Coordinates of C-alpha atoms in Angstrom, one line a residue:
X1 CA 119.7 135.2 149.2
X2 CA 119.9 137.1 145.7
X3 CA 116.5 135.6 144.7
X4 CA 114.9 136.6 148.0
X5 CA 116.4 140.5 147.6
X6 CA 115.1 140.7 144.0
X7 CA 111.6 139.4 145.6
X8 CA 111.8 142.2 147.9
X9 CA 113.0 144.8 145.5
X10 CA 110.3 144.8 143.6
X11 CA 107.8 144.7 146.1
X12 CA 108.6 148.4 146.4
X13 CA 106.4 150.9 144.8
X14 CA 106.7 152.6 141.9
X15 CA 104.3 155.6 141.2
X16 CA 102.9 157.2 138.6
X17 CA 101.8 161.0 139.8
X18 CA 99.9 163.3 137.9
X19 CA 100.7 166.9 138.3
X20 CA 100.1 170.3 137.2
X21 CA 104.1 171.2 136.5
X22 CA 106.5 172.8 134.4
X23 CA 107.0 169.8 131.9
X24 CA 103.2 170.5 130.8
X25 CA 103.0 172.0 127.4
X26 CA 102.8 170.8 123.5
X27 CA 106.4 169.1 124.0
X28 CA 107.2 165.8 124.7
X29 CA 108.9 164.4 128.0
X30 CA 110.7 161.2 127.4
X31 CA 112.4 159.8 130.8
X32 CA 114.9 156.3 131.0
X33 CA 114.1 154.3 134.2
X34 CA 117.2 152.3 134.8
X35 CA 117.3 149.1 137.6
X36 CA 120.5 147.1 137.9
X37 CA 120.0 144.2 140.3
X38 CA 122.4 141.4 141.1
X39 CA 121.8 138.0 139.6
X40 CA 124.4 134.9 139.8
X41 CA 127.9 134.5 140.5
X42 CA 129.7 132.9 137.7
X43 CA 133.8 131.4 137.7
X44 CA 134.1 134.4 140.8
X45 CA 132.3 136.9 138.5
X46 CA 129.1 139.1 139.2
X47 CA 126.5 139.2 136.4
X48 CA 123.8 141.4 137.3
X49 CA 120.1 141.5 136.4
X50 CA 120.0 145.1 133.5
X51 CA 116.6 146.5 132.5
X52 CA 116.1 149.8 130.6
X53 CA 112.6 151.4 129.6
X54 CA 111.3 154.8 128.5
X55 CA 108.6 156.7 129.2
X56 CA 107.3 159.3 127.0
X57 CA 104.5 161.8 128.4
X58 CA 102.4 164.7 126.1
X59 CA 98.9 165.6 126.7
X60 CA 97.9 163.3 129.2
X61 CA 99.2 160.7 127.3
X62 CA 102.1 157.8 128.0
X63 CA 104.2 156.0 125.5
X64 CA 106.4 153.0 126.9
X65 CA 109.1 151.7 125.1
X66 CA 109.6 148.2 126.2
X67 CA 112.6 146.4 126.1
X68 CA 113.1 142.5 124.1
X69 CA 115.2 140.5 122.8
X70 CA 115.4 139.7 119.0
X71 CA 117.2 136.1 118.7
X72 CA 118.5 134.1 116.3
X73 CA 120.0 130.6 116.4
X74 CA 123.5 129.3 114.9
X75 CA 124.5 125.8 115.7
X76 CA 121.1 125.0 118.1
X77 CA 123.0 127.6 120.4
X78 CA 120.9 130.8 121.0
X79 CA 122.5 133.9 120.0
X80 CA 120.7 137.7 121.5
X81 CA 120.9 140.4 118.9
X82 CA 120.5 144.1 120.2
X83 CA 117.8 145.3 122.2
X84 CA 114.5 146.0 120.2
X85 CA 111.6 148.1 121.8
X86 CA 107.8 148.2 121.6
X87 CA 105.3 151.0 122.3
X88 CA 102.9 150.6 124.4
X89 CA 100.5 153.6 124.5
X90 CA 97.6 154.6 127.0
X91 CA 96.0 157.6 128.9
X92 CA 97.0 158.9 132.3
X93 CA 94.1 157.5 133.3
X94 CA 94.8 154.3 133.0
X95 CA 96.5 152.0 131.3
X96 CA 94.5 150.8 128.6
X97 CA 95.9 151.1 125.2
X98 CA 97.9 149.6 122.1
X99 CA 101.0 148.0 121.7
X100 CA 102.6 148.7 118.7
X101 CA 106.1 147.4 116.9
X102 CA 106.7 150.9 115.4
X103 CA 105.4 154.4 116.1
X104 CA 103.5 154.4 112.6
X105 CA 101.5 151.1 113.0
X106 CA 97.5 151.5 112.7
X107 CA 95.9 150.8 116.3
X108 CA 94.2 147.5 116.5
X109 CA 92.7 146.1 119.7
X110 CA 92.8 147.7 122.8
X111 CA 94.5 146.0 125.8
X112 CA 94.8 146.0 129.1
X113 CA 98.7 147.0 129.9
X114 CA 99.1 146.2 133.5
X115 CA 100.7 142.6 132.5
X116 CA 102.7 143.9 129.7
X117 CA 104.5 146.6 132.3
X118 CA 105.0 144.7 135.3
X119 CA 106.5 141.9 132.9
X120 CA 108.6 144.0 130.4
X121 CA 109.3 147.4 132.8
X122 CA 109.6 145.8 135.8
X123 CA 111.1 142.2 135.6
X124 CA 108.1 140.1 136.3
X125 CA 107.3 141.0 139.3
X126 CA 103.3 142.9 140.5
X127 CA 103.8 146.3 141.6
X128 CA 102.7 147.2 145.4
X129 CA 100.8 150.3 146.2
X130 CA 102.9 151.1 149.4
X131 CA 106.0 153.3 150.6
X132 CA 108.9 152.5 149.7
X133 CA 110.4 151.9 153.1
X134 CA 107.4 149.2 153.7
X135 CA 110.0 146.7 154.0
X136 CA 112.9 148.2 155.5
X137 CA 113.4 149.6 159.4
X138 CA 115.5 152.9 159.3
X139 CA 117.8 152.8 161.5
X140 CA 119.5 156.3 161.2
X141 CA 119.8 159.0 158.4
X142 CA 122.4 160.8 157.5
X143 CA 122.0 164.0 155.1
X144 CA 125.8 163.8 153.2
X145 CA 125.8 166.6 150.4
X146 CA 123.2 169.1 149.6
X147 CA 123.5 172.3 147.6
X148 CA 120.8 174.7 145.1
X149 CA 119.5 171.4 142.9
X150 CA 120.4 167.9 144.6
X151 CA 120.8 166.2 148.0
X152 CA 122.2 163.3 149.1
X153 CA 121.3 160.9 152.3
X154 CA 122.7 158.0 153.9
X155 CA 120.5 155.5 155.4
X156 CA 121.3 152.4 157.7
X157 CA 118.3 150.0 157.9
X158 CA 117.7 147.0 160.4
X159 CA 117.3 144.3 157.9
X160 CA 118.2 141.2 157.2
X161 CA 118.6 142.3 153.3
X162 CA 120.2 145.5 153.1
X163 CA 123.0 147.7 155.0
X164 CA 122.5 150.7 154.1
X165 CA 121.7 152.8 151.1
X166 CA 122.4 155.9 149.1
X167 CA 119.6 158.1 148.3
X168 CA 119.7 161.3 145.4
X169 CA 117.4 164.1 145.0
X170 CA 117.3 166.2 141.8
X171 CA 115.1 169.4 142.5
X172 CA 115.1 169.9 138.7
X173 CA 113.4 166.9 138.1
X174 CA 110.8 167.2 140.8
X175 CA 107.7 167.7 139.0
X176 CA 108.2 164.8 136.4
X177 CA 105.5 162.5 136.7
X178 CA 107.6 159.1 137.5
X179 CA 108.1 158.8 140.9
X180 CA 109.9 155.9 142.5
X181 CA 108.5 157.2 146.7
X182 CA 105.9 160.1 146.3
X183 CA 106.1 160.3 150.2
X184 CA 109.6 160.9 150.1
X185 CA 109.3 163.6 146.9
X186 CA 106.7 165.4 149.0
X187 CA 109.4 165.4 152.5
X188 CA 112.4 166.6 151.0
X189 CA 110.5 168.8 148.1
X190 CA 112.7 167.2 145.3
X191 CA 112.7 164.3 143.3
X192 CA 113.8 160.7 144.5
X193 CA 115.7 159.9 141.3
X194 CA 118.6 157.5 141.9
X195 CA 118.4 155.1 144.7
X196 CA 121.4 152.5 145.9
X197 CA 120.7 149.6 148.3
X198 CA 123.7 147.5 149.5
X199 CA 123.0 144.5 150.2
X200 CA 124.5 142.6 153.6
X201 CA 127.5 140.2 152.7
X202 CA 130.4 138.6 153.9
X203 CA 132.2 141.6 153.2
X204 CA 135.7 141.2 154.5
X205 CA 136.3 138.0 152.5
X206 CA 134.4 139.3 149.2
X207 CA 137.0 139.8 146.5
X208 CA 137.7 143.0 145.2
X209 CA 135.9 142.8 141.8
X210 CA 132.5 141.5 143.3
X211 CA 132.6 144.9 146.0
X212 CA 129.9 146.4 143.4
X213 CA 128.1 143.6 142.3
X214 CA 126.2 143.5 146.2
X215 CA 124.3 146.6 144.8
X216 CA 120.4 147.1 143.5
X217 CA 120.1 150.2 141.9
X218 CA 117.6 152.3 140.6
X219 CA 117.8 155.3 138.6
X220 CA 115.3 158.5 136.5
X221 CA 116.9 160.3 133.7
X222 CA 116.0 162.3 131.3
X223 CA 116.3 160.8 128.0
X224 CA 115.4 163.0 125.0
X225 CA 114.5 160.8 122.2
X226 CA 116.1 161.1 118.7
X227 CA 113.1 160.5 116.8
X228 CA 110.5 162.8 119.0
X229 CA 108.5 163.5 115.9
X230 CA 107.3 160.2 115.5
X231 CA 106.5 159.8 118.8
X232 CA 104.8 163.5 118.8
X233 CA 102.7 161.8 115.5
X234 CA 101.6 158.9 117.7
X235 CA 100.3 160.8 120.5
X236 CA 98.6 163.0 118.2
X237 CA 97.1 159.5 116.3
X238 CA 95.9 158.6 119.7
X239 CA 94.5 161.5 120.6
X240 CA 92.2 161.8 117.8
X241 CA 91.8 158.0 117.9
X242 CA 90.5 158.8 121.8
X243 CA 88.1 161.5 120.8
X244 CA 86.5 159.6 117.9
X245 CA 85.8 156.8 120.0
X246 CA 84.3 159.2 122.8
X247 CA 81.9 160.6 120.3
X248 CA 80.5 156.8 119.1

């Protein structure tokens, strides 16, 4: 059941949109795309599926830090160490670029990034140009908090999958260039940027602690970065990088 939900969850789209907005300028925007999805059941416990990226935009330009794991063995056991992240850099245009350990590395060879994301962003799985209700048949919608920056619906969906689901609107972030549903941005003229689906389960006889585990969420943020200045340098790197290889 699990394995079929994740299979479904990451059918849904996920779209990059390009606008003229108030986040353009000689600044960096650096957003952390959040998705918690559940995995296994172990001795009555819920252990969910975690993944955390960044995106960093300037001048028509991406940066994605990508999530891995650096590990070490003791005893033929495997031990994870802390998250470690790579950069992966491109155009707007498309995402063709260079992955890099650190912000200062020289540029090599160019590669095509689609892979890389859709394996290190977004769990493995192809992304699917499509709405984000593709899969799921609304069966009412309920509008449950609204005021001058964010808005909150209820959906119930006929599906054998999910219940129901929680969906939040930030206004302030509505011109950022992530998008999980650019239909529904567009409708409600805000930004879809927190979404959670419950999933159907035998809910009278679940026990208390597994109540949240039956959850795959999604979540934008804004995530100011503590070392923007090397990240500022890379863009720039690239950008010259770009312009030199126009000229040739």
């Amino acid at each position: 059941m699990i394995k079929a939900t994740l299979k479904i969850l990451m059918a849904f789209v996920i779209l990059f949109v390009e606008t003229s907005n108030k986040w353009k300028g000689n600044h960096i925007i650096r957003i952390k795309v959040t998705t918690i999805s559940p995995d296994r059941i172990v001795d009555n416990k819920g252990v969910s599926f975690f993944n955390q990226f960044y995106i960093s935009y300037y001048d028509r330009c991406r940066i994605y830090e990508l999530p891995y794991h650096k590990t070490y063995e003791i005893d033929n056991r495997l031990i994870y160490d802390s998250v470690k992240y790579e950069f992966f850099i491109c155009t707007a245009d498309n995402n063709l670029g260079y992955l890099l350990k650190e912000p200062s590395d020289s540029f090599s060879i160019k590669i095509k990034g689609d892979s890389i994301l859709n394996t290190r962003a977004y769990g493995g799985d192809g992304l699917t140009k499509g709405d984000l209700f593709k899969e799921l048949k609304i069966e009412s919608t309920k509008k449950v908090i609204e005021d001058n920056e964010k808005l909150l619906y209820r959906y119930t969906f006929i599906n054998q999958v999910y219940d129901s689901a929680y969906f939040y609107y930030n206004s302030y972030l509505k011109d950022i260039k992530f998008s999980f549903s650019r239909p529904l941005d567009s409708t409600n003229n805000s930004k879809l940027n927190k979404i959670e689906l419950f999933i159907k389960h035998n809910g009278p006889n679940t026990p208390a602690q597994l109540k949240a585990f039956y959850i795959n969420s999604f979540e934008i943020s804004i995530a100011p970065s503590e070392n923007e200045q090397e990240l500022k340098n890379l863009f720039e790197r690239f950008i010259k990088q770009e312009k030199l290889l126009s000229l040739k």
